[in-house]
JSON list of C-alpha atoms in Angstrom, two decimals:
[
{"chain": "K", "resi": 1, "resn": "MET", "atom": "CA", "xyz": [85.56, 88.20, 88.89]},
{"chain": "K", "resi": 2, "resn": "SER", "atom": "CA", "xyz": [82.19, 89.81, 89.57]},
{"chain": "K", "resi": 3, "resn": "ASP", "atom": "CA", "xyz": [80.65, 91.24, 92.73]},
{"chain": "K", "resi": 4, "resn": "ASN", "atom": "CA", "xyz": [78.71, 87.99, 93.05]},
{"chain": "K", "resi": 5, "resn": "ASP", "atom": "CA", "xyz": [81.98, 86.10, 93.66]},
{"chain": "K", "resi": 6, "resn": "PHE", "atom": "CA", "xyz": [82.40, 87.60, 97.12]},
{"chain": "K", "resi": 7, "resn": "VAL", "atom": "CA", "xyz": [81.29, 85.35, 99.98]},
{"chain": "K", "resi": 8, "resn": "PHE", "atom": "CA", "xyz": [79.68, 88.40, 101.58]},
{"chain": "K", "resi": 9, "resn": "PRO", "atom": "CA", "xyz": [79.32, 92.03, 100.38]},
{"chain": "K", "resi": 10, "resn": "PRO", "atom": "CA", "xyz": [82.60, 93.96, 100.70]},
{"chain": "K", "resi": 11, "resn": "ALA", "atom": "CA", "xyz": [82.61, 96.79, 103.22]},
{"chain": "K", "resi": 12, "resn": "ILE", "atom": "CA", "xyz": [83.79, 100.14, 101.86]},
{"chain": "K", "resi": 13, "resn": "ALA", "atom": "CA", "xyz": [84.86, 102.83, 104.31]},
{"chain": "K", "resi": 14, "resn": "ALA", "atom": "CA", "xyz": [83.96, 106.29, 103.04]},
{"chain": "K", "resi": 15, "resn": "LEU", "atom": "CA", "xyz": [83.77, 109.94, 104.08]},
{"chain": "K", "resi": 16, "resn": "PRO", "atom": "CA", "xyz": [81.41, 112.58, 102.68]},
{"chain": "K", "resi": 17, "resn": "VAL", "atom": "CA", "xyz": [82.73, 115.16, 100.24]},
{"chain": "K", "resi": 18, "resn": "ALA", "atom": "CA", "xyz": [81.79, 118.79, 100.76]},
{"chain": "K", "resi": 19, "resn": "GLY", "atom": "CA", "xyz": [79.44, 119.65, 97.92]},
{"chain": "K", "resi": 20, "resn": "GLY", "atom": "CA", "xyz": [78.29, 116.08, 97.38]},
{"chain": "K", "resi": 21, "resn": "GLY", "atom": "CA", "xyz": [79.56, 112.57, 96.83]},
{"chain": "K", "resi": 22, "resn": "ARG", "atom": "CA", "xyz": [81.55, 110.14, 98.94]},
{"chain": "K", "resi": 23, "resn": "PHE", "atom": "CA", "xyz": [85.30, 109.61, 99.20]},
{"chain": "K", "resi": 24, "resn": "PRO", "atom": "CA", "xyz": [86.22, 105.89, 99.42]},
{"chain": "K", "resi": 25, "resn": "VAL", "atom": "CA", "xyz": [88.97, 105.35, 101.97]},
{"chain": "K", "resi": 26, "resn": "ARG", "atom": "CA", "xyz": [91.69, 102.93, 100.89]},
{"chain": "K", "resi": 27, "resn": "ARG", "atom": "CA", "xyz": [94.32, 103.30, 103.60]},
{"chain": "K", "resi": 28, "resn": "ILE", "atom": "CA", "xyz": [95.15, 105.69, 106.43]},
{"chain": "K", "resi": 29, "resn": "TRP", "atom": "CA", "xyz": [98.77, 106.75, 106.99]},
{"chain": "K", "resi": 30, "resn": "CYS", "atom": "CA", "xyz": [99.77, 109.00, 109.88]},
{"chain": "K", "resi": 31, "resn": "VAL", "atom": "CA", "xyz": [102.92, 111.04, 110.44]},
{"chain": "K", "resi": 32, "resn": "GLY", "atom": "CA", "xyz": [104.39, 110.98, 113.93]},
{"chain": "K", "resi": 33, "resn": "GLN", "atom": "CA", "xyz": [105.71, 114.04, 115.77]},
{"chain": "K", "resi": 34, "resn": "ASN", "atom": "CA", "xyz": [105.57, 116.58, 112.95]},
{"chain": "K", "resi": 35, "resn": "TYR", "atom": "CA", "xyz": [105.34, 119.74, 115.10]},
{"chain": "K", "resi": 36, "resn": "ALA", "atom": "CA", "xyz": [108.38, 120.73, 117.16]},
{"chain": "K", "resi": 37, "resn": "ALA", "atom": "CA", "xyz": [106.44, 121.62, 120.32]},
{"chain": "K", "resi": 38, "resn": "HIS", "atom": "CA", "xyz": [104.55, 118.32, 120.26]},
{"chain": "K", "resi": 39, "resn": "THR", "atom": "CA", "xyz": [107.77, 116.40, 119.70]},
{"chain": "K", "resi": 40, "resn": "ARG", "atom": "CA", "xyz": [109.17, 117.99, 122.87]},
{"chain": "K", "resi": 41, "resn": "GLU", "atom": "CA", "xyz": [105.85, 117.32, 124.63]},
{"chain": "K", "resi": 42, "resn": "MET", "atom": "CA", "xyz": [106.27, 113.61, 123.88]},
{"chain": "K", "resi": 43, "resn": "GLY", "atom": "CA", "xyz": [109.88, 113.59, 125.09]},
{"chain": "K", "resi": 44, "resn": "GLY", "atom": "CA", "xyz": [111.59, 113.77, 121.70]},
{"chain": "K", "resi": 45, "resn": "ALA", "atom": "CA", "xyz": [113.93, 116.20, 119.96]},
{"chain": "K", "resi": 46, "resn": "PRO", "atom": "CA", "xyz": [112.51, 118.08, 116.96]},
{"chain": "K", "resi": 47, "resn": "GLU", "atom": "CA", "xyz": [115.19, 117.27, 114.43]},
{"chain": "K", "resi": 48, "resn": "ARG", "atom": "CA", "xyz": [114.51, 117.14, 110.69]},
{"chain": "K", "resi": 49, "resn": "GLU", "atom": "CA", "xyz": [115.25, 113.45, 110.51]},
{"chain": "K", "resi": 50, "resn": "GLU", "atom": "CA", "xyz": [113.34, 111.14, 108.20]},
{"chain": "K", "resi": 51, "resn": "PRO", "atom": "CA", "xyz": [109.64, 111.35, 109.07]},
{"chain": "K", "resi": 52, "resn": "PHE", "atom": "CA", "xyz": [108.13, 108.17, 110.49]},
{"chain": "K", "resi": 53, "resn": "PHE", "atom": "CA", "xyz": [104.70, 106.75, 109.74]},
{"chain": "K", "resi": 54, "resn": "PHE", "atom": "CA", "xyz": [102.13, 104.47, 111.31]},
{"chain": "K", "resi": 55, "resn": "ALA", "atom": "CA", "xyz": [98.79, 103.21, 110.01]},
{"chain": "K", "resi": 56, "resn": "LYS", "atom": "CA", "xyz": [95.17, 103.00, 111.01]},
{"chain": "K", "resi": 57, "resn": "PRO", "atom": "CA", "xyz": [92.63, 100.68, 109.37]},
{"chain": "K", "resi": 58, "resn": "ALA", "atom": "CA", "xyz": [90.50, 102.33, 106.70]},
{"chain": "K", "resi": 59, "resn": "ASP", "atom": "CA", "xyz": [87.29, 101.93, 108.68]},
{"chain": "K", "resi": 60, "resn": "ALA", "atom": "CA", "xyz": [88.77, 103.90, 111.60]},
{"chain": "K", "resi": 61, "resn": "ALA", "atom": "CA", "xyz": [87.82, 106.99, 109.54]},
{"chain": "K", "resi": 62, "resn": "VAL", "atom": "CA", "xyz": [84.30, 108.02, 110.54]},
{"chain": "K", "resi": 63, "resn": "HIS", "atom": "CA", "xyz": [82.13, 111.07, 110.03]},
{"chain": "K", "resi": 64, "resn": "ALA", "atom": "CA", "xyz": [79.65, 110.99, 112.88]},
{"chain": "K", "resi": 65, "resn": "GLU", "atom": "CA", "xyz": [78.11, 113.09, 115.62]},
{"chain": "K", "resi": 66, "resn": "ALA", "atom": "CA", "xyz": [79.54, 110.77, 118.27]},
{"chain": "K", "resi": 67, "resn": "VAL", "atom": "CA", "xyz": [82.29, 108.17, 118.64]},
{"chain": "K", "resi": 68, "resn": "PRO", "atom": "CA", "xyz": [82.47, 105.56, 121.42]},
{"chain": "K", "resi": 69, "resn": "TYR", "atom": "CA", "xyz": [84.99, 105.75, 124.22]},
{"chain": "K", "resi": 70, "resn": "PRO", "atom": "CA", "xyz": [87.11, 102.70, 123.34]},
{"chain": "K", "resi": 71, "resn": "PRO", "atom": "CA", "xyz": [87.60, 99.71, 125.62]},
{"chain": "K", "resi": 72, "resn": "ALA", "atom": "CA", "xyz": [90.91, 98.70, 127.21]},
{"chain": "K", "resi": 73, "resn": "THR", "atom": "CA", "xyz": [92.04, 102.23, 128.06]},
{"chain": "K", "resi": 74, "resn": "ALA", "atom": "CA", "xyz": [91.83, 104.75, 130.87]},
{"chain": "K", "resi": 75, "resn": "ASP", "atom": "CA", "xyz": [93.74, 107.46, 128.98]},
{"chain": "K", "resi": 76, "resn": "LEU", "atom": "CA", "xyz": [92.20, 108.34, 125.61]},
{"chain": "K", "resi": 77, "resn": "HIS", "atom": "CA", "xyz": [93.91, 111.37, 123.98]},
{"chain": "K", "resi": 78, "resn": "HIS", "atom": "CA", "xyz": [92.93, 113.78, 121.20]},
{"chain": "K", "resi": 79, "resn": "GLU", "atom": "CA", "xyz": [95.33, 114.88, 118.42]},
{"chain": "K", "resi": 80, "resn": "VAL", "atom": "CA", "xyz": [93.99, 117.38, 115.85]},
{"chain": "K", "resi": 81, "resn": "GLU", "atom": "CA", "xyz": [95.50, 117.06, 112.37]},
{"chain": "K", "resi": 82, "resn": "LEU", "atom": "CA", "xyz": [95.33, 118.29, 108.80]},
{"chain": "K", "resi": 83, "resn": "VAL", "atom": "CA", "xyz": [94.20, 115.32, 106.69]},
{"chain": "K", "resi": 84, "resn": "VAL", "atom": "CA", "xyz": [95.29, 114.97, 103.07]},
{"chain": "K", "resi": 85, "resn": "ALA", "atom": "CA", "xyz": [92.97, 112.97, 100.79]},
{"chain": "K", "resi": 86, "resn": "LEU", "atom": "CA", "xyz": [94.61, 111.56, 97.68]},
{"chain": "K", "resi": 87, "resn": "GLY", "atom": "CA", "xyz": [92.98, 111.32, 94.27]},
{"chain": "K", "resi": 88, "resn": "GLY", "atom": "CA", "xyz": [96.09, 110.31, 92.32]},
{"chain": "K", "resi": 89, "resn": "ALA", "atom": "CA", "xyz": [98.66, 107.53, 92.40]},
{"chain": "K", "resi": 90, "resn": "GLY", "atom": "CA", "xyz": [102.43, 107.51, 92.48]},
{"chain": "K", "resi": 91, "resn": "ARG", "atom": "CA", "xyz": [105.71, 106.00, 93.61]},
{"chain": "K", "resi": 92, "resn": "ASP", "atom": "CA", "xyz": [108.91, 107.92, 94.32]},
{"chain": "K", "resi": 93, "resn": "VAL", "atom": "CA", "xyz": [107.07, 111.19, 93.83]},
{"chain": "K", "resi": 94, "resn": "ALA", "atom": "CA", "xyz": [109.13, 114.38, 93.81]},
{"chain": "K", "resi": 95, "resn": "PRO", "atom": "CA", "xyz": [108.01, 117.05, 96.31]},
{"chain": "K", "resi": 96, "resn": "ALA", "atom": "CA", "xyz": [107.36, 119.45, 93.42]},
{"chain": "K", "resi": 97, "resn": "ALA", "atom": "CA", "xyz": [104.85, 117.02, 91.92]},
{"chain": "K", "resi": 98, "resn": "ALA", "atom": "CA", "xyz": [103.30, 115.67, 95.13]},
{"chain": "K", "resi": 99, "resn": "LEU", "atom": "CA", "xyz": [100.41, 118.13, 95.36]},
{"chain": "K", "resi": 100, "resn": "ASP", "atom": "CA", "xyz": [99.18, 116.90, 91.96]},
{"chain": "K", "resi": 101, "resn": "LEU", "atom": "CA", "xyz": [98.05, 113.72, 93.75]},
{"chain": "K", "resi": 102, "resn": "VAL", "atom": "CA", "xyz": [95.85, 115.57, 96.26]},
{"chain": "K", "resi": 103, "resn": "TYR", "atom": "CA", "xyz": [92.07, 115.46, 95.86]},
{"chain": "K", "resi": 104, "resn": "GLY", "atom": "CA", "xyz": [91.28, 117.52, 98.95]},
{"chain": "K", "resi": 105, "resn": "TYR", "atom": "CA", "xyz": [91.75, 118.18, 102.64]},
{"chain": "K", "resi": 106, "resn": "ALA", "atom": "CA", "xyz": [89.92, 117.74, 105.93]},
{"chain": "K", "resi": 107, "resn": "VAL", "atom": "CA", "xyz": [90.39, 118.19, 109.64]},
{"chain": "K", "resi": 108, "resn": "GLY", "atom": "CA", "xyz": [90.64, 114.99, 111.63]},
{"chain": "K", "resi": 109, "resn": "VAL", "atom": "CA", "xyz": [91.36, 113.79, 115.15]},
{"chain": "K", "resi": 110, "resn": "ASP", "atom": "CA", "xyz": [93.87, 111.01, 115.70]},
{"chain": "K", "resi": 111, "resn": "LEU", "atom": "CA", "xyz": [92.44, 109.34, 118.81]},
{"chain": "K", "resi": 112, "resn": "THR", "atom": "CA", "xyz": [95.08, 107.49, 120.82]},
{"chain": "K", "resi": 113, "resn": "ARG", "atom": "CA", "xyz": [94.92, 105.03, 123.71]},
{"chain": "K", "resi": 114, "resn": "ARG", "atom": "CA", "xyz": [97.92, 106.70, 125.35]},
{"chain": "K", "resi": 115, "resn": "ASP", "atom": "CA", "xyz": [98.32, 104.16, 128.15]},
{"chain": "K", "resi": 116, "resn": "LEU", "atom": "CA", "xyz": [98.50, 101.30, 125.65]},
{"chain": "K", "resi": 117, "resn": "GLN", "atom": "CA", "xyz": [100.95, 103.26, 123.54]},
{"chain": "K", "resi": 118, "resn": "ALA", "atom": "CA", "xyz": [103.21, 103.99, 126.52]},
{"chain": "K", "resi": 119, "resn": "ALA", "atom": "CA", "xyz": [103.20, 100.33, 127.59]},
{"chain": "K", "resi": 120, "resn": "ALA", "atom": "CA", "xyz": [104.00, 99.17, 124.05]},
{"chain": "K", "resi": 121, "resn": "LYS", "atom": "CA", "xyz": [106.84, 101.67, 123.70]},
{"chain": "K", "resi": 122, "resn": "LYS", "atom": "CA", "xyz": [108.32, 100.58, 127.02]},
{"chain": "K", "resi": 123, "resn": "ALA", "atom": "CA", "xyz": [108.22, 96.93, 125.95]},
{"chain": "K", "resi": 124, "resn": "GLY", "atom": "CA", "xyz": [109.56, 97.69, 122.46]},
{"chain": "K", "resi": 125, "resn": "ARG", "atom": "CA", "xyz": [106.38, 96.36, 120.87]},
{"chain": "K", "resi": 126, "resn": "PRO", "atom": "CA", "xyz": [104.23, 97.72, 118.05]},
{"chain": "K", "resi": 127, "resn": "TRP", "atom": "CA", "xyz": [101.55, 100.19, 119.12]},
{"chain": "K", "resi": 128, "resn": "ALA", "atom": "CA", "xyz": [98.92, 99.35, 116.52]},
{"chain": "K", "resi": 129, "resn": "MET", "atom": "CA", "xyz": [96.26, 98.78, 119.16]},
{"chain": "K", "resi": 130, "resn": "ALA", "atom": "CA", "xyz": [96.96, 102.23, 120.62]},
{"chain": "K", "resi": 131, "resn": "LYS", "atom": "CA", "xyz": [96.10, 103.85, 117.29]},
{"chain": "K", "resi": 132, "resn": "GLY", "atom": "CA", "xyz": [94.03, 101.44, 115.21]},
{"chain": "K", "resi": 133, "resn": "PHE", "atom": "CA", "xyz": [90.85, 100.80, 117.18]},
{"chain": "K", "resi": 134, "resn": "ASP", "atom": "CA", "xyz": [87.24, 101.33, 116.05]},
{"chain": "K", "resi": 135, "resn": "ALA", "atom": "CA", "xyz": [86.34, 104.95, 115.15]},
{"chain": "K", "resi": 136, "resn": "ALA", "atom": "CA", "xyz": [89.90, 106.06, 115.97]},
{"chain": "K", "resi": 137, "resn": "ALA", "atom": "CA", "xyz": [89.96, 108.68, 113.20]},
{"chain": "K", "resi": 138, "resn": "PRO", "atom": "CA", "xyz": [86.91, 110.96, 113.27]},
{"chain": "K", "resi": 139, "resn": "CYS", "atom": "CA", "xyz": [87.10, 113.29, 110.30]},
{"chain": "K", "resi": 140, "resn": "SER", "atom": "CA", "xyz": [85.26, 116.18, 108.68]},
{"chain": "K", "resi": 141, "resn": "ALA", "atom": "CA", "xyz": [83.93, 115.99, 105.16]},
{"chain": "K", "resi": 142, "resn": "ILE", "atom": "CA", "xyz": [86.65, 116.05, 102.51]},
{"chain": "K", "resi": 143, "resn": "VAL", "atom": "CA", "xyz": [86.95, 119.52, 100.97]},
{"chain": "K", "resi": 144, "resn": "PRO", "atom": "CA", "xyz": [88.14, 119.39, 97.33]},
{"chain": "K", "resi": 145, "resn": "VAL", "atom": "CA", "xyz": [91.23, 121.38, 96.39]},
{"chain": "K", "resi": 146, "resn": "GLN", "atom": "CA", "xyz": [89.08, 123.52, 94.09]},
{"chain": "K", "resi": 147, "resn": "ARG", "atom": "CA", "xyz": [87.36, 124.86, 97.21]},
{"chain": "K", "resi": 148, "resn": "CYS", "atom": "CA", "xyz": [90.22, 125.25, 99.69]},
{"chain": "K", "resi": 149, "resn": "GLY", "atom": "CA", "xyz": [93.42, 125.27, 97.66]},
{"chain": "K", "resi": 150, "resn": "HIS", "atom": "CA", "xyz": [96.53, 123.70, 99.21]},
{"chain": "K", "resi": 151, "resn": "PRO", "atom": "CA", "xyz": [96.73, 125.02, 102.80]},
{"chain": "K", "resi": 152, "resn": "ALA", "atom": "CA", "xyz": [100.34, 125.52, 103.86]},
{"chain": "K", "resi": 153, "resn": "ALA", "atom": "CA", "xyz": [99.65, 127.99, 106.67]},
{"chain": "K", "resi": 154, "resn": "GLY", "atom": "CA", "xyz": [96.73, 128.87, 108.88]},
{"chain": "K", "resi": 155, "resn": "ARG", "atom": "CA", "xyz": [95.27, 128.13, 112.29]},
{"chain": "K", "resi": 156, "resn": "ILE", "atom": "CA", "xyz": [94.83, 124.55, 113.43]},
{"chain": "K", "resi": 157, "resn": "ALA", "atom": "CA", "xyz": [93.00, 124.21, 116.74]},
{"chain": "K", "resi": 158, "resn": "LEU", "atom": "CA", "xyz": [91.04, 121.91, 119.02]},
{"chain": "K", "resi": 159, "resn": "ALA", "atom": "CA", "xyz": [88.81, 122.62, 122.01]},
{"chain": "K", "resi": 160, "resn": "VAL", "atom": "CA", "xyz": [87.15, 120.28, 124.50]},
{"chain": "K", "resi": 161, "resn": "ASN", "atom": "CA", "xyz": [83.85, 121.39, 126.01]},
{"chain": "K", "resi": 162, "resn": "GLY", "atom": "CA", "xyz": [84.63, 124.92, 124.81]},
{"chain": "K", "resi": 163, "resn": "THR", "atom": "CA", "xyz": [88.08, 125.06, 126.43]},
{"chain": "K", "resi": 164, "resn": "PRO", "atom": "CA", "xyz": [91.01, 125.47, 124.00]},
{"chain": "K", "resi": 165, "resn": "ARG", "atom": "CA", "xyz": [93.48, 122.60, 124.15]},
{"chain": "K", "resi": 166, "resn": "GLN", "atom": "CA", "xyz": [95.55, 122.75, 120.95]},
{"chain": "K", "resi": 167, "resn": "GLN", "atom": "CA", "xyz": [96.40, 125.71, 118.74]},
{"chain": "K", "resi": 168, "resn": "ALA", "atom": "CA", "xyz": [99.17, 126.24, 116.21]},
{"chain": "K", "resi": 169, "resn": "ASP", "atom": "CA", "xyz": [99.77, 127.14, 112.59]},
{"chain": "K", "resi": 170, "resn": "LEU", "atom": "CA", "xyz": [100.12, 124.68, 109.72]},
{"chain": "K", "resi": 171, "resn": "ALA", "atom": "CA", "xyz": [103.33, 126.52, 108.85]},
{"chain": "K", "resi": 172, "resn": "ASP", "atom": "CA", "xyz": [104.80, 125.06, 112.08]},
{"chain": "K", "resi": 173, "resn": "MET", "atom": "CA", "xyz": [104.94, 121.56, 110.58]},
{"chain": "K", "resi": 174, "resn": "ILE", "atom": "CA", "xyz": [108.47, 120.18, 110.46]},
{"chain": "K", "resi": 175, "resn": "TRP", "atom": "CA", "xyz": [107.66, 118.36, 107.22]},
{"chain": "K", "resi": 176, "resn": "PRO", "atom": "CA", "xyz": [105.13, 120.15, 104.96]},
{"chain": "K", "resi": 177, "resn": "VAL", "atom": "CA", "xyz": [102.61, 118.20, 102.90]},
{"chain": "K", "resi": 178, "resn": "PRO", "atom": "CA", "xyz": [104.66, 117.88, 99.67]},
{"chain": "K", "resi": 179, "resn": "GLU", "atom": "CA", "xyz": [107.64, 116.44, 101.56]},
{"chain": "K", "resi": 180, "resn": "ILE", "atom": "CA", "xyz": [105.42, 114.11, 103.61]},
{"chain": "K", "resi": 181, "resn": "LEU", "atom": "CA", "xyz": [103.91, 112.66, 100.44]},
{"chain": "K", "resi": 182, "resn": "ALA", "atom": "CA", "xyz": [107.29, 112.38, 98.75]},
{"chain": "K", "resi": 183, "resn": "HIS", "atom": "CA", "xyz": [108.77, 110.47, 101.71]},
{"chain": "K", "resi": 184, "resn": "LEU", "atom": "CA", "xyz": [105.73, 108.21, 102.03]},
{"chain": "K", "resi": 185, "resn": "SER", "atom": "CA", "xyz": [105.78, 107.40, 98.31]},
{"chain": "K", "resi": 186, "resn": "ARG", "atom": "CA", "xyz": [109.29, 105.97, 98.71]},
{"chain": "K", "resi": 187, "resn": "LEU", "atom": "CA", "xyz": [107.93, 103.45, 101.22]},
{"chain": "K", "resi": 188, "resn": "VAL", "atom": "CA", "xyz": [104.58, 102.50, 99.66]},
{"chain": "K", "resi": 189, "resn": "ALA", "atom": "CA", "xyz": [102.73, 103.13, 96.43]},
{"chain": "K", "resi": 190, "resn": "LEU", "atom": "CA", "xyz": [100.27, 105.96, 96.96]},
{"chain": "K", "resi": 191, "resn": "ALA", "atom": "CA", "xyz": [96.83, 105.54, 95.41]},
{"chain": "K", "resi": 192, "resn": "PRO", "atom": "CA", "xyz": [93.42, 107.23, 95.20]},
{"chain": "K", "resi": 193, "resn": "GLY", "atom": "CA", "xyz": [91.55, 106.85, 98.46]},
{"chain": "K", "resi": 194, "resn": "ASP", "atom": "CA", "xyz": [94.59, 107.12, 100.72]},
{"chain": "K", "resi": 195, "resn": "LEU", "atom": "CA", "xyz": [94.28, 109.50, 103.68]},
{"chain": "K", "resi": 196, "resn": "VAL", "atom": "CA", "xyz": [97.39, 111.01, 105.26]},
{"chain": "K", "resi": 197, "resn": "PHE", "atom": "CA", "xyz": [97.16, 112.50, 108.76]},
{"chain": "K", "resi": 198, "resn": "THR", "atom": "CA", "xyz": [99.98, 115.02, 108.91]},
{"chain": "K", "resi": 199, "resn": "GLY", "atom": "CA", "xyz": [100.78, 115.25, 112.63]},
{"chain": "K", "resi": 200, "resn": "THR", "atom": "CA", "xyz": [99.48, 117.18, 115.61]},
{"chain": "K", "resi": 201, "resn": "PRO", "atom": "CA", "xyz": [100.63, 120.30, 117.48]},
{"chain": "K", "resi": 202, "resn": "ALA", "atom": "CA", "xyz": [101.28, 120.46, 121.21]},
{"chain": "K", "resi": 203, "resn": "GLY", "atom": "CA", "xyz": [98.48, 120.32, 123.75]},
{"chain": "K", "resi": 204, "resn": "VAL", "atom": "CA", "xyz": [97.29, 116.74, 123.39]},
{"chain": "K", "resi": 205, "resn": "GLY", "atom": "CA", "xyz": [95.29, 115.60, 126.37]},
{"chain": "K", "resi": 206, "resn": "ALA", "atom": "CA", "xyz": [92.77, 113.20, 127.83]},
{"chain": "K", "resi": 207, "resn": "LEU", "atom": "CA", "xyz": [89.12, 112.82, 126.90]},
{"chain": "K", "resi": 208, "resn": "ALA", "atom": "CA", "xyz": [86.26, 111.43, 128.96]},
{"chain": "K", "resi": 209, "resn": "PRO", "atom": "CA", "xyz": [82.85, 110.07, 128.01]},
{"chain": "K", "resi": 210, "resn": "GLY", "atom": "CA", "xyz": [80.50, 112.96, 127.35]},
{"chain": "K", "resi": 211, "resn": "ASP", "atom": "CA", "xyz": [83.21, 115.37, 126.18]},
{"chain": "K", "resi": 212, "resn": "ARG", "atom": "CA", "xyz": [82.49, 117.46, 123.09]},
{"chain": "K", "resi": 213, "resn": "VAL", "atom": "CA", "xyz": [85.45, 117.91, 120.79]},
{"chain": "K", "resi": 214, "resn": "GLU", "atom": "CA", "xyz": [85.59, 120.79, 118.30]},
{"chain": "K", "resi": 215, "resn": "ALA", "atom": "CA", "xyz": [88.42, 120.86, 115.77]},
{"chain": "K", "resi": 216, "resn": "GLU", "atom": "CA", "xyz": [89.14, 123.42, 113.08]},
{"chain": "K", "resi": 217, "resn": "ILE", "atom": "CA", "xyz": [91.60, 124.25, 110.34]},
{"chain": "K", "resi": 218, "resn": "ALA", "atom": "CA", "xyz": [91.08, 127.81, 109.14]},
{"chain": "K", "resi": 219, "resn": "GLY", "atom": "CA", "xyz": [89.92, 127.99, 105.56]},
{"chain": "K", "resi": 220, "resn": "VAL", "atom": "CA", "xyz": [89.49, 124.22, 105.32]},
{"chain": "K", "resi": 221, "resn": "ALA", "atom": "CA", "xyz": [86.95, 122.60, 107.63]},
{"chain": "K", "resi": 222, "resn": "ARG", "atom": "CA", "xyz": [85.47, 122.23, 111.09]},
{"chain": "K", "resi": 223, "resn": "LEU", "atom": "CA", "xyz": [84.57, 119.09, 113.03]},
{"chain": "K", "resi": 224, "resn": "ALA", "atom": "CA", "xyz": [82.40, 118.61, 116.09]},
{"chain": "K", "resi": 225, "resn": "VAL", "atom": "CA", "xyz": [82.13, 115.20, 117.69]},
{"chain": "K", "resi": 226, "resn": "ARG", "atom": "CA", "xyz": [81.04, 113.88, 121.08]},
{"chain": "K", "resi": 227, "resn": "VAL", "atom": "CA", "xyz": [82.73, 111.06, 122.97]},
{"chain": "K", "resi": 228, "resn": "ALA", "atom": "CA", "xyz": [79.93, 108.69, 123.90]}
]
């Protein structure tokens, strides 16, 4: 099969790579409630039970100066996260080997239509539309491991219009990156191009049109994006 066999040109979601090039995004997996304080904030108990995952469509990942305020919500929330970009493939990966799959890291914001999520939870329905809308995963450029190493500790923070909202340390994660990847690889086959959002610390809150969001992971990357 050649490229000419497609009925229209395939769309490829991609993020820039620090230093040059583009990272093609295959899938986006997200870890829920991976910081104890945020778990309590959302009404849960921070036990080291099996981590749970949800997905966003690949084209939700955007690198842009502005993202639109999505329709069908009156309660859009920010969630700053360390993003793991995979360059290798694997199933049933051991934690000790998981970091071998990592191409690089970024800082991202898991945007959430919180009112839709709450309604879906109450009704016992999936909350894909709370997480998987257009431009729901603004992200910095991908920083290769050769530049930033494998961050296991360090400041993760988010501010809105200059006011701090979220601040913690990567070391506060209930499940660190190697264990996240190991667990995920037991559920799906990991492959180059996968992005894994690793959870958010406490302090999530609402955004309004015109807000400027600044996110940072020390030693990794910074992101500035406006809600249009």
